[in-house]
Amino acid sequence: MSVSRRGVRARSAYTYGPLGLVPTGVLLVGAVYCLFPVSWVVIAATKTSGELFSTSTFTPGTGFFQNLADLAAYREGVFWLWMLNTLLYAGGGALLSTAVSAVSGYTLAKYRFAGRNLIFNILIGGILVPAVVLAIPQYLLFAKVGLADTYWSVLLPQILHPYSIYLARVYAGAAIPDSLLEAGRIDGASHWTLLTRVALPLMGPGMVTIFLFQFVAIWNNFLLPFIMLGDDGKFPLTVGLYTMLAAGANHPSLYNLILIGTFLALIPLIALFLTMQRFWRTDLSSGAVKA
Amino acid sequence: MHMNRLAAVAAAVTLVAGCSSGGAQQSAAPSSSAAQNAQNAQKVALTYWNWVPGMDKVVAVWNTAHPDIQVTSSTQAGGDDSATKFLTAAKAGNPPDLVQAEYQALPSFVAAEAVADIKTAADPVKAQFSEGIWGLVTLGTDAVYGIPQDSGPMLLYYREDLFKKYGIAVPKTWQEYADAARAVHAKDSKVYLGTFSSKDPGSFAGLAQQAGGQWWSISGEAWKVAINDEPSKKLADYWGGLVKEGVIDNMPYFTPEWNKALNDGKLLTWPSAIWAPGPLSTNAPKAKGKWAIAQLPQWNAGENFSGFWGGSAVSVSAGSKNKEAAAKFATWLNSDPEALALLVKEGSVYPAATKGADLLSEPPAYFSNIPDFWKQAAGFGAGARGFTFGPNVNVAYNAFKDAFDKAALNKTSFSGALQSVQDATVADMTKSGFKLAQ
């Protein structure tokens, strides 16, 4: 009796029973749901402005290279400047944010000091405040200290990210054994050595997660740079493409340039995910084992 | 709070302009302002927020000719967002020196004390603009809050080929327009003569101007709001009736759906402004050369009225440290023949300056079938009359979108929707402390 029941359980776990296909189906529907708009962008980016509204949605167009050339020529290639700006904001911001989060998370997880829980609770509260709400107060503050309309005005507010610190704390708590730190201390390692030689290498996968989260968040951020920046030479892609869309009713909207621009803006994100994916996989599995 | 802000602003700005020439009025740095002024006397750097295509090239011409006043043009997202952004920047004490101000947004800039009176620089070029347009930058006061750049007198765009196909004549009155709408829809139930867009209050405001509406006015010390005046109610019920009857579509303008209908020849007319060739050429490229233009249908046969949809001025920021130089540039940009020619060529701007019309000789490529397009269009738009915009047009326009969206969807009374726009606008002005005339 007990043997046969175990047999059934084993079969349903390792082979495809009638219910085994359901999760796959749900995931497939989810994948289609997520990829449908992306595929629309890819197809629409190939259409000339004449084809955009007259051919059916998923018929590829003939204007891909023309669109590309037009975009490159638009205002003497300002699109590439926006792309570089976005890379600077997202790359620089995510790096700085990861560094700050890792150190703070490690400290909060592994050091006992007065006010530790208070700080952590305030951070948890910070997660609940949407960044959108903070954009205008931040602008007014930056304007007061003369930093509005600078690269720093977009970078600085995105460096301190409560959710990343929270993630880093949870990860550090699980990934760094106290015994390892104690062994280091007995060997005479300073706090700095412990951080750089013991803690950070163990937190690698967690830091990759934070980096990716922040990179994507900053890449997609619209409101903060929209409010902070006045100089169109400092715009990131989101704000730049928006100026092409909202060019006023009396000027033609540059739909095909915007679409090809959106398409190009996707590529670095996809490339980043493909290259960073293996770190992320390690992260998920190690988290599962150690939790 | 309960005072006429507009008048107070005008007085304040005049005072400042009177006692110092281009002096910094930002309280942040009173001690260093003298030093700054001394520096500024040699070389002035101005920033200019706008969304005119090709403005970089126009500015480059000015910069070459004026090494002492260097202007940097910064392209912004146009429309309501830009107005909000400018007001936020002005409040933070960090505004650009010059800003593109849509006529309907300018009163809110004035009420927020964000733009300066540039009467001294503007007066010499006043004669180059029509009285109606000049009124949009003075708001009926003695001050001048910007130099008009472009304007959008309205006319009727119609598909000449399809009018022939369905056997209808160009409507001279709105009555004829309604009859034509019924006739077209009866012949092909998929085809409409036009559409009512609940998303474009600017278009409705233009038609209300044509009908003789006066949504805002200043009487003495107080604002008067009359969005639900008789001409506007008549206009609302006219379109509401056609939508309810089902002979006019209610898809909004500038949507993919609308683009497709224009391309496929399912929409035969567009009461629009003189800048329509721009959007038509990108949104309906397949219909190139098939459109013609006519006067907007009239409310009474034999009249000759039109309204304005869109258009903007260039204003000088109240927080600018170099108001005089900025006003000089704004004046040059919108009245100098060379600048106007560049605006027309690079920015496809329809200049507000009267002599600007002469610069438009070649028809837009989309209308190459009408060699004298600009002459015809200017004639049809000549009877355009405007009205004073109030200090909270954004509130009114948002209320319009909500109320007319619902009314068009449920096919309920459009004049009822107009009443709720009026109520929302009045409530907002009362809340903001404006004195209202009863």
XYZ file of C-alpha atoms in Angstrom:
729
model
C 0.000 0.000 0.000
C 2.560 2.456 1.110
C 4.888 1.361 -1.647
C 2.354 1.936 -4.409
C 1.434 5.381 -3.058
C 5.075 6.355 -3.049
C 5.261 5.120 -6.616
C 2.415 7.389 -7.708
C 3.960 10.353 -6.026
C 7.290 9.702 -7.648
C 5.688 9.415 -11.075
C 3.780 12.659 -10.828
C 6.900 14.473 -9.777
C 9.142 13.252 -12.551
C 6.938 12.534 -15.550
C 4.251 14.509 -17.292
C 0.922 13.446 -15.863
C -2.310 15.096 -17.026
C -1.801 17.881 -14.439
C 1.882 18.222 -15.238
C 1.161 20.177 -18.398
C -0.924 22.811 -16.608
C 1.981 24.764 -15.097
C 3.761 24.682 -18.442
C 0.635 25.997 -20.114
C 0.232 28.772 -17.544
C 3.859 29.768 -18.001
C 3.475 29.760 -21.771
C 0.448 32.040 -21.545
C 2.460 34.292 -19.247
C 5.365 34.348 -21.681
C 3.115 35.227 -24.609
C 1.436 37.907 -22.517
C 4.815 39.478 -21.754
C 6.388 39.048 -25.169
C 3.428 40.147 -27.274
C 4.021 43.902 -26.830
C 7.745 43.424 -27.375
C 7.147 41.589 -30.628
C 4.790 44.387 -31.638
C 7.599 46.918 -31.127
C 10.006 44.761 -33.132
C 7.590 44.448 -36.062
C 6.437 48.064 -35.941
C 10.046 49.264 -35.967
C 10.405 47.822 -39.464
C 7.514 49.800 -40.930
C 7.713 53.063 -42.824
C 5.370 55.791 -41.676
C 3.099 54.917 -44.581
C 2.919 51.260 -43.591
C 2.530 51.878 -39.872
C -1.184 52.557 -39.840
C -2.249 50.896 -43.040
C -0.752 47.386 -43.040
C -1.929 44.741 -40.598
C -0.244 44.615 -37.198
C 2.097 41.676 -37.685
C 3.088 42.216 -41.291
C 6.763 43.167 -41.305
C 7.459 46.438 -43.086
C 10.193 47.508 -45.432
C 11.533 50.577 -43.691
C 13.819 49.213 -40.986
C 17.085 50.594 -42.353
C 15.485 53.828 -43.491
C 14.077 54.329 -39.988
C 17.487 53.602 -38.537
C 19.143 56.127 -40.828
C 16.444 58.742 -40.084
C 16.859 58.244 -36.361
C 20.629 58.553 -36.621
C 20.168 61.787 -38.560
C 17.497 63.219 -36.243
C 18.867 66.444 -34.748
C 22.403 65.403 -35.673
C 22.328 62.116 -33.842
C 21.003 63.298 -30.501
C 19.562 59.806 -29.994
C 23.032 58.341 -29.439
C 23.736 61.012 -26.871
C 20.542 60.033 -25.048
C 21.609 56.400 -25.239
C 24.994 57.244 -23.680
C 23.294 59.311 -20.995
C 20.981 56.420 -20.174
C 23.929 54.041 -19.958
C 25.640 56.477 -17.604
C 22.550 56.928 -15.412
C 21.613 53.252 -15.360
C 25.134 51.797 -15.231
C 26.636 54.348 -12.850
C 23.511 54.581 -10.726
C 23.139 50.808 -10.454
C 26.829 50.342 -9.581
C 26.783 53.006 -6.876
C 23.450 51.778 -5.599
C 24.716 48.191 -5.433
C 27.815 49.265 -3.522
C 25.825 51.290 -1.000
C 23.197 48.576 -0.619
C 25.737 45.781 -0.161
C 27.681 47.593 2.543
C 24.520 48.722 4.331
C 22.876 45.318 4.063
C 25.975 43.544 5.335
C 26.313 45.960 8.250
C 22.654 45.658 9.194
C 22.797 41.872 8.998
C 26.058 41.166 10.763
C 26.763 43.988 13.210
C 24.872 44.685 16.401
C 24.768 48.365 17.252
C 22.409 50.794 18.919
C 19.555 51.825 16.627
C 20.047 48.960 14.209
C 16.431 47.918 14.277
C 15.243 51.504 14.142
C 17.284 52.127 10.986
C 16.044 48.908 9.474
C 12.420 49.728 10.254
C 12.777 53.175 8.721
C 14.204 51.520 5.604
C 11.254 49.127 5.477
C 9.000 52.175 5.714
C 10.975 53.700 2.843
C 10.082 50.744 0.638
C 6.445 51.688 1.022
C 6.978 55.221 -0.328
C 6.846 55.187 -4.130
C 9.765 56.992 -5.754
C 7.269 58.905 -7.900
C 5.990 60.774 -4.854
C 9.502 61.926 -4.000
C 10.441 63.304 -7.402
C 9.051 66.815 -6.979
C 10.299 67.386 -3.403
C 13.682 66.102 -4.556
C 13.634 68.553 -7.438
C 12.878 71.468 -5.126
C 15.720 70.423 -2.805
C 18.200 69.959 -5.632
C 17.222 73.314 -7.090
C 17.955 74.912 -3.731
C 21.500 73.538 -3.591
C 22.038 74.317 -7.272
C 22.247 70.726 -8.442
C 19.066 70.638 -10.528
C 19.653 70.032 -14.230
C 22.963 68.225 -13.605
C 23.909 64.566 -14.047
C 24.040 64.264 -10.260
C 20.396 65.268 -9.919
C 19.387 62.036 -11.652
C 22.133 59.832 -10.190
C 22.019 60.772 -6.504
C 18.318 60.136 -5.711
C 18.579 56.657 -7.194
C 21.650 55.551 -5.250
C 19.924 55.058 -1.919
C 17.276 52.460 -2.602
C 15.602 50.970 0.499
C 14.398 47.840 -1.233
C 17.938 46.989 -2.398
C 19.297 47.480 1.101
C 16.568 45.228 2.397
C 17.457 42.589 -0.197
C 21.149 42.890 0.646
C 20.470 42.476 4.349
C 18.379 39.381 3.821
C 20.956 37.976 1.443
C 23.931 38.757 3.673
C 22.129 37.208 6.621
C 21.695 33.968 4.715
C 24.897 33.805 2.656
C 27.570 34.825 5.171
C 28.034 32.360 8.037
C 28.822 34.058 11.343
C 31.485 31.434 11.981
C 33.398 32.586 8.919
C 33.460 36.167 10.165
C 34.531 35.000 13.621
C 37.335 32.952 12.129
C 38.466 36.024 10.261
C 38.375 38.148 13.401
C 40.446 35.564 15.289
C 42.987 35.742 12.497
C 43.176 39.487 13.088
C 41.278 40.753 10.027
C 40.057 44.341 10.218
C 36.461 45.320 9.440
C 37.549 46.433 6.013
C 39.319 43.165 5.274
C 36.303 41.199 6.491
C 34.046 43.207 4.201
C 36.188 42.981 1.092
C 37.687 39.507 1.544
C 34.881 37.581 3.221
C 31.508 39.295 2.920
C 31.459 40.774 -0.567
C 32.667 37.647 -2.437
C 29.913 35.662 -0.735
C 27.339 38.283 -1.593
C 28.240 38.332 -5.305
C 25.067 36.741 -6.666
C 22.882 38.915 -4.444
C 24.705 41.993 -5.650
C 24.113 40.973 -9.255
C 20.408 40.797 -8.506
C 20.420 44.248 -6.964
C 22.456 45.600 -9.860
C 20.013 44.202 -12.419
C 16.976 45.456 -10.530
C 18.416 48.932 -10.219
C 19.733 49.013 -13.765
C 16.312 48.195 -15.195
C 14.551 50.556 -12.804
C 16.804 53.487 -13.718
C 16.758 52.602 -17.420
C 12.967 52.803 -17.386
C 12.666 55.769 -15.040
C 10.849 58.663 -16.624
C 9.502 61.040 -14.028
C 12.679 61.843 -12.113
C 14.816 62.840 -15.131
C 11.782 64.519 -16.713
C 11.429 66.825 -13.732
C 15.128 67.255 -12.913
C 16.564 67.965 -16.347
C 15.997 70.985 -18.530
C 18.953 70.621 -20.872
C 18.040 68.209 -23.665
C 21.694 67.181 -23.973
C 21.435 65.465 -20.578
C 18.169 63.636 -21.259
C 18.003 59.857 -20.969
C 16.188 57.839 -23.639
C 12.817 57.851 -21.877
C 12.584 61.626 -21.724
C 14.221 62.105 -25.117
C 11.824 59.789 -26.903
C 8.950 61.502 -25.132
C 9.991 64.877 -26.565
C 9.763 63.287 -30.003
C 6.263 62.021 -29.245
C 4.887 65.193 -27.708
C 6.174 67.580 -30.318
C 2.931 69.552 -30.226
C -0.160 68.876 -32.285
C 0.934 71.147 -35.100
C 4.010 69.103 -35.922
C 4.025 65.597 -37.300
C 4.591 62.957 -34.646
C 7.691 60.957 -35.429
C 6.104 57.580 -34.743
C 8.463 55.469 -36.781
C 11.528 57.135 -35.261
C 10.109 56.630 -31.784
C 9.408 52.969 -32.499
C 12.867 52.248 -33.834
C 14.288 54.187 -30.886
C 12.276 52.059 -28.467
C 13.480 48.955 -30.237
C 17.115 50.037 -29.934
C 16.561 50.899 -26.274
C 15.504 47.311 -25.641
C 18.703 45.781 -26.956
C 21.092 46.729 -24.126
C 18.585 45.454 -21.556
C 18.202 42.127 -23.318
C 21.979 41.827 -23.718
C 22.489 42.590 -20.049
C 20.028 39.937 -18.992
C 21.504 37.311 -21.265
C 25.015 37.907 -19.946
C 24.053 38.231 -16.299
C 21.556 35.381 -16.337
C 23.957 32.713 -15.058
C 24.791 34.789 -11.975
C 21.145 35.202 -11.307
C 20.526 31.484 -11.573
C 23.259 30.828 -9.004
C 21.628 33.405 -6.830
C 18.222 31.781 -6.871
C 19.574 28.299 -6.200
C 21.971 29.342 -3.457
C 19.218 31.333 -1.823
C 16.978 28.305 -1.904
C 19.539 26.059 -0.272
C 20.652 28.490 2.386
C 17.310 29.903 3.417
C -5.573 85.772 -1.183
C -8.762 87.380 -2.401
C -7.331 89.849 -4.818
C -6.865 89.940 -8.487
C -3.595 88.126 -8.937
C -3.246 89.192 -12.499
C -3.343 92.875 -11.615
C -1.020 92.364 -8.679
C 1.483 90.569 -10.871
C 1.369 93.241 -13.493
C 2.086 95.897 -10.873
C 4.915 93.931 -9.307
C 6.597 93.197 -12.586
C 6.348 96.804 -13.724
C 7.942 97.950 -10.475
C 10.849 95.582 -10.820
C 11.395 96.449 -14.438
C 11.271 100.121 -13.524
C 13.881 100.171 -10.795
C 16.565 97.946 -12.257
C 17.494 97.015 -15.746
C 17.806 93.295 -15.991
C 18.705 93.067 -12.306
C 18.526 89.737 -10.581
C 15.332 89.607 -8.568
C 16.019 86.221 -7.079
C 16.240 86.658 -3.353
C 18.737 83.799 -3.148
C 21.803 85.819 -3.957
C 21.267 89.520 -3.356
C 24.915 90.163 -2.448
C 26.391 88.608 -5.538
C 23.893 90.084 -7.981
C 25.927 93.221 -8.525
C 28.971 91.194 -9.421
C 26.864 89.021 -11.674
C 25.433 92.040 -13.444
C 28.900 93.312 -14.101
C 29.824 90.002 -15.636
C 26.605 89.796 -17.586
C 27.298 93.119 -19.183
C 30.013 91.437 -21.188
C 28.466 88.140 -22.154
C 25.014 86.745 -21.556
C 24.014 83.079 -21.762
C 20.320 82.333 -22.159
C 18.458 79.044 -22.059
C 15.300 78.609 -24.094
C 12.806 75.761 -23.605
C 10.719 74.990 -26.674
C 9.529 72.178 -28.885
C 9.840 73.758 -32.318
C 11.608 71.348 -34.711
C 14.868 72.743 -35.998
C 15.042 75.555 -33.424
C 18.764 74.777 -32.989
C 19.359 76.096 -36.496
C 17.389 79.295 -35.933
C 19.216 79.932 -32.677
C 22.571 79.323 -34.385
C 21.868 82.245 -36.731
C 21.186 84.543 -33.774
C 24.271 83.338 -31.910
C 26.531 84.090 -34.866
C 25.140 87.607 -35.167
C 25.138 88.286 -31.399
C 28.323 87.034 -29.775
C 27.378 88.875 -26.574
C 24.021 87.104 -26.160
C 24.356 83.352 -26.593
C 21.124 81.348 -26.611
C 20.923 77.612 -25.960
C 17.761 75.964 -27.233
C 16.609 72.932 -25.294
C 13.929 70.745 -26.824
C 11.193 69.834 -24.362
C 8.105 67.686 -24.574
C 5.339 69.942 -25.809
C 1.911 70.665 -24.425
C 0.519 70.510 -20.905
C 3.516 68.648 -19.476
C 5.825 71.397 -20.563
C 3.669 74.023 -18.844
C 3.671 72.072 -15.580
C 7.406 71.557 -15.779
C 8.048 75.234 -16.393
C 5.832 76.241 -13.462
C 7.646 73.775 -11.178
C 11.024 75.089 -12.323
C 9.895 78.672 -11.790
C 8.677 77.841 -8.292
C 12.027 76.222 -7.493
C 13.812 79.375 -8.664
C 15.446 77.479 -11.488
C 13.567 78.431 -14.671
C 14.994 78.813 -18.187
C 15.327 82.413 -19.408
C 12.883 81.899 -22.265
C 10.009 79.518 -22.658
C 7.523 78.546 -25.331
C 4.104 79.297 -23.860
C 0.954 78.024 -25.476
C -1.669 80.742 -25.508
C -3.960 78.781 -23.217
C -1.113 78.159 -20.740
C 0.161 81.751 -20.631
C -2.466 83.034 -18.135
C -1.452 80.331 -15.658
C 2.178 81.464 -16.033
C 1.126 85.048 -15.359
C -0.971 84.059 -12.352
C 2.001 82.143 -10.917
C 4.221 85.209 -11.485
C 6.492 83.054 -13.622
C 6.753 85.286 -16.701
C 7.882 88.877 -17.011
C 6.279 91.890 -18.595
C 8.379 92.744 -21.660
C 6.329 95.708 -22.836
C 9.368 97.917 -23.545
C 10.928 95.435 -25.933
C 7.619 94.295 -27.387
C 5.972 97.618 -28.172
C 8.003 98.398 -31.318
C 6.827 95.162 -32.996
C 3.214 95.327 -31.833
C 2.059 96.563 -35.227
C 3.287 93.383 -36.886
C 0.617 91.272 -35.208
C -3.123 91.251 -35.576
C -5.109 92.661 -32.673
C -6.706 89.310 -31.884
C -3.354 87.595 -31.516
C -1.785 90.449 -29.553
C -4.673 90.169 -27.090
C -3.555 86.622 -26.337
C -0.228 87.853 -24.917
C -1.562 90.928 -23.088
C -4.578 89.118 -21.618
C -6.404 92.411 -21.910
C -3.991 94.207 -19.557
C -1.388 96.898 -20.263
C 1.425 94.393 -19.850
C 2.920 92.167 -22.569
C 3.753 88.652 -21.425
C 5.289 87.236 -24.565
C 5.849 87.663 -28.285
C 3.390 85.640 -30.394
C 5.135 82.958 -32.416
C 2.581 80.861 -34.235
C -1.172 80.693 -34.540
C -3.732 78.166 -35.649
C -6.740 79.662 -37.428
C -9.226 76.903 -38.200
C -10.596 75.734 -41.522
C -12.321 72.692 -42.931
C -10.235 69.914 -44.496
C -12.228 67.545 -46.669
C -11.632 64.595 -49.007
C -12.365 66.023 -52.426
C -12.398 62.608 -54.143
C -14.770 61.014 -51.652
C -17.095 64.031 -51.601
C -17.490 63.432 -55.346
C -17.952 59.712 -54.822
C -20.737 60.168 -52.283
C -22.213 63.096 -54.181
C -22.083 65.718 -51.453
C -21.326 69.408 -51.717
C -18.913 71.284 -49.468
C -21.028 72.355 -46.462
C -21.313 76.121 -46.032
C -23.167 76.005 -42.732
C -23.174 73.628 -39.796
C -26.739 72.727 -40.785
C -25.468 71.591 -44.182
C -22.628 69.761 -42.442
C -25.149 67.806 -40.346
C -27.228 66.972 -43.424
C -24.114 65.823 -45.271
C -23.154 63.671 -42.273
C -26.518 61.933 -42.424
C -26.312 61.495 -46.200
C -22.815 59.982 -46.112
C -23.583 57.624 -43.279
C -26.794 56.491 -44.986
C -24.824 55.585 -48.130
C -22.144 53.607 -46.295
C -22.596 52.771 -42.644
C -18.825 52.371 -42.160
C -18.066 55.870 -43.356
C -18.498 59.061 -41.348
C -18.308 62.683 -42.392
C -16.295 63.440 -39.273
C -15.690 62.586 -35.666
C -16.166 64.363 -32.366
C -13.011 64.105 -30.266
C -13.618 64.242 -26.530
C -9.834 64.217 -26.036
C -9.149 67.526 -27.754
C -10.643 70.392 -25.781
C -8.431 72.754 -27.810
C -10.379 71.900 -30.930
C -13.700 72.405 -29.161
C -12.462 75.727 -27.754
C -11.599 76.837 -31.287
C -15.067 75.947 -32.522
C -16.548 77.745 -29.508
C -14.565 80.832 -30.475
C -16.016 80.599 -33.951
C -19.505 80.328 -32.493
C -18.862 83.488 -30.459
C -18.149 81.961 -27.065
C -16.207 83.922 -24.407
C -15.070 81.351 -21.882
C -13.112 83.713 -19.666
C -13.041 87.448 -19.335
C -11.676 89.972 -16.868
C -14.150 92.528 -15.630
C -12.488 95.084 -13.421
C -10.898 93.192 -10.549
C -12.577 89.862 -11.113
C -12.623 86.941 -13.516
C -15.776 85.911 -15.281
C -16.095 82.284 -16.367
C -18.695 81.455 -19.008
C -17.724 78.120 -20.510
C -21.415 77.279 -20.641
C -22.429 80.454 -22.481
C -25.107 80.254 -25.151
C -22.852 79.856 -28.221
C -20.874 77.069 -26.529
C -24.018 75.276 -25.361
C -25.384 75.458 -28.893
C -22.115 74.004 -30.180
C -22.081 71.207 -27.579
C -25.646 70.183 -28.306
C -25.011 70.277 -32.051
C -22.210 67.696 -31.794
C -23.983 65.795 -29.024
C -27.029 65.409 -31.242
C -24.975 64.101 -34.175
C -23.096 61.642 -31.956
C -26.360 60.436 -30.407
C -27.881 60.022 -33.846
C -24.851 57.958 -34.774
C -24.052 59.903 -37.941
C -20.815 61.312 -36.525
C -18.160 59.040 -35.058
C -16.680 59.766 -31.635
C -13.135 58.438 -31.933
C -10.530 60.887 -30.597
C -8.072 62.635 -32.903
C -4.401 61.626 -33.055
C -5.010 57.979 -32.161
C -3.976 54.944 -34.222
C -7.676 54.267 -34.804
C -8.159 57.761 -36.205
C -5.022 57.457 -38.355
C -6.376 54.254 -39.824
C -9.783 55.774 -40.545
C -8.122 58.687 -42.347
C -5.902 56.348 -44.357
C -8.794 54.099 -45.296
C -11.041 56.988 -46.314
C -13.568 56.319 -43.551
C -13.464 59.924 -42.339
C -14.232 62.579 -44.925
C -13.611 65.847 -43.089
C -11.516 67.327 -40.331
C -12.335 70.766 -38.974
C -8.790 71.627 -38.009
C -6.208 74.369 -37.908
C -3.818 75.684 -40.503
C -1.084 73.376 -39.170
C -3.035 70.234 -40.155
C -0.772 69.345 -43.134
C 1.904 68.302 -40.597
C -0.114 65.661 -38.739
C -1.984 64.599 -41.882
C 1.232 63.881 -43.737
C 2.464 61.471 -41.047
C -0.858 60.061 -39.864
C -2.565 59.642 -43.220
C 0.182 59.346 -45.820
C -2.033 57.273 -48.123
C -4.474 60.134 -48.638
C -1.814 62.523 -49.949
C -3.105 64.889 -52.618
C -6.724 63.909 -52.068
C -7.688 66.605 -49.589
C -8.978 70.091 -50.243
C -9.708 72.988 -47.914
C -12.696 75.229 -47.330
C -13.963 77.755 -44.879
C -15.221 76.307 -41.614
C -19.005 75.820 -41.894
C -20.828 78.847 -40.456
C -23.617 79.071 -37.927
C -25.513 81.538 -40.095
C -25.231 81.552 -43.854
C -23.097 84.413 -45.143
C -21.022 84.867 -41.994
C -17.256 84.648 -42.087
C -16.036 83.430 -38.703
C -13.372 81.024 -37.577
C -11.555 80.208 -34.326
C -8.028 79.385 -33.199
C -6.749 75.943 -32.301
C -3.235 75.943 -30.876
C -0.466 78.437 -31.230
C 2.077 79.760 -28.789
C 4.175 82.715 -27.754
C 7.739 83.080 -26.504
C 7.832 84.428 -22.958
C 10.624 85.677 -20.734
C 10.876 84.061 -17.360
C 10.329 86.318 -14.335
C 13.245 84.550 -12.665
C 15.653 85.254 -15.530
C 18.712 87.322 -14.652
C 18.856 88.741 -18.162
C 15.314 89.760 -19.011
C 16.335 92.531 -21.362
C 18.538 90.308 -23.496
C 15.925 87.575 -23.449
C 13.197 89.952 -24.583
C 15.469 91.147 -27.357
C 15.918 87.594 -28.596
C 12.190 86.776 -28.344
C 11.375 89.872 -30.377
C 13.956 89.076 -33.038
C 12.853 85.449 -33.256
C 9.237 86.276 -34.004
C 9.443 89.430 -36.075
C 12.737 89.484 -37.961
C 12.231 88.397 -41.580
C 15.268 86.110 -41.542
C 14.137 84.408 -38.324
C 10.583 84.028 -39.587
C 11.787 82.485 -42.820
C 13.826 79.962 -40.839
C 10.916 79.177 -38.523
C 8.746 78.477 -41.542
C 11.389 76.385 -43.273
C 12.863 74.426 -40.353
C 10.019 74.352 -37.873
C 6.980 74.308 -40.190
C 5.627 77.099 -38.017
C 2.704 79.168 -39.260
C 4.003 82.548 -38.100
C 1.799 84.779 -36.022
C 3.415 87.907 -37.496
C 1.288 89.172 -40.356
C 4.220 89.506 -42.742
C 5.038 85.859 -42.066
C 2.251 84.741 -44.380
C 4.136 86.165 -47.382
C 7.002 83.784 -46.674
C 4.783 80.807 -47.339
C 4.699 80.389 -51.080
C 5.312 76.716 -51.784
C 2.360 74.561 -50.692
C 3.096 71.777 -48.200
C 4.135 68.601 -50.054
C 1.021 66.835 -48.791
C -1.131 69.484 -50.479
C 0.800 69.753 -53.723
C -2.581 69.440 -55.453
C -3.437 72.969 -54.207
C -0.681 75.305 -55.477
C -2.048 78.329 -53.597
C -2.701 76.393 -50.371
C -1.359 79.093 -48.029
C -3.231 81.892 -49.769
C -6.490 79.953 -49.631
C -5.899 78.891 -46.030
C -5.075 82.412 -44.906
C -8.283 83.625 -46.549
C -10.427 80.989 -44.861
C -8.804 81.670 -41.492
C -8.941 85.455 -41.746
C -12.190 85.673 -39.821
C -10.791 83.848 -36.811
C -11.743 85.351 -33.478
C -10.168 84.316 -30.192
C -11.068 84.716 -26.561
C -9.144 85.385 -23.370
C -7.951 82.228 -21.704
C -8.240 81.918 -17.943
C -5.569 81.037 -15.386
C -6.612 77.380 -15.046
C -7.196 76.181 -18.581
C -5.525 72.872 -17.681
C -8.239 72.194 -15.104
C -10.978 73.113 -17.549
C -9.445 70.974 -20.291
C -9.092 67.946 -18.021
C -12.681 68.362 -16.868
C -13.662 68.576 -20.543
C -11.956 65.282 -21.349
C -13.648 63.495 -18.437
C -17.101 64.902 -18.975
C -17.221 64.616 -22.773
C -15.668 61.155 -22.717
C -18.551 59.995 -20.603
C -21.174 61.922 -22.557
C -19.923 60.593 -25.911
C -19.802 57.038 -24.607
C -23.223 57.061 -22.954
C -24.720 59.373 -25.588
C -25.934 61.732 -22.900
C -26.371 65.486 -23.085
C -23.283 67.390 -24.239
C -24.505 70.667 -22.756
C -24.768 68.828 -19.444
C -21.109 67.857 -19.854
C -20.269 71.473 -20.636
C -22.013 72.543 -17.429
C -19.805 70.188 -15.406
C -16.708 71.683 -17.086
C -17.924 75.134 -16.066
C -18.576 73.979 -12.492
C -15.172 72.286 -12.152
C -13.403 75.369 -13.513
C -15.228 77.785 -11.231
C -14.672 75.538 -8.210
C -10.938 75.373 -8.916
C -10.623 79.144 -9.356
C -12.525 79.763 -6.125
C -10.285 77.316 -4.316
C -7.150 79.000 -5.707
C -8.332 82.361 -4.415
C -9.299 84.135 -7.604
C -12.026 86.732 -7.306
C -14.946 85.792 -9.487
C -17.606 88.080 -10.893
C -21.098 86.748 -10.625
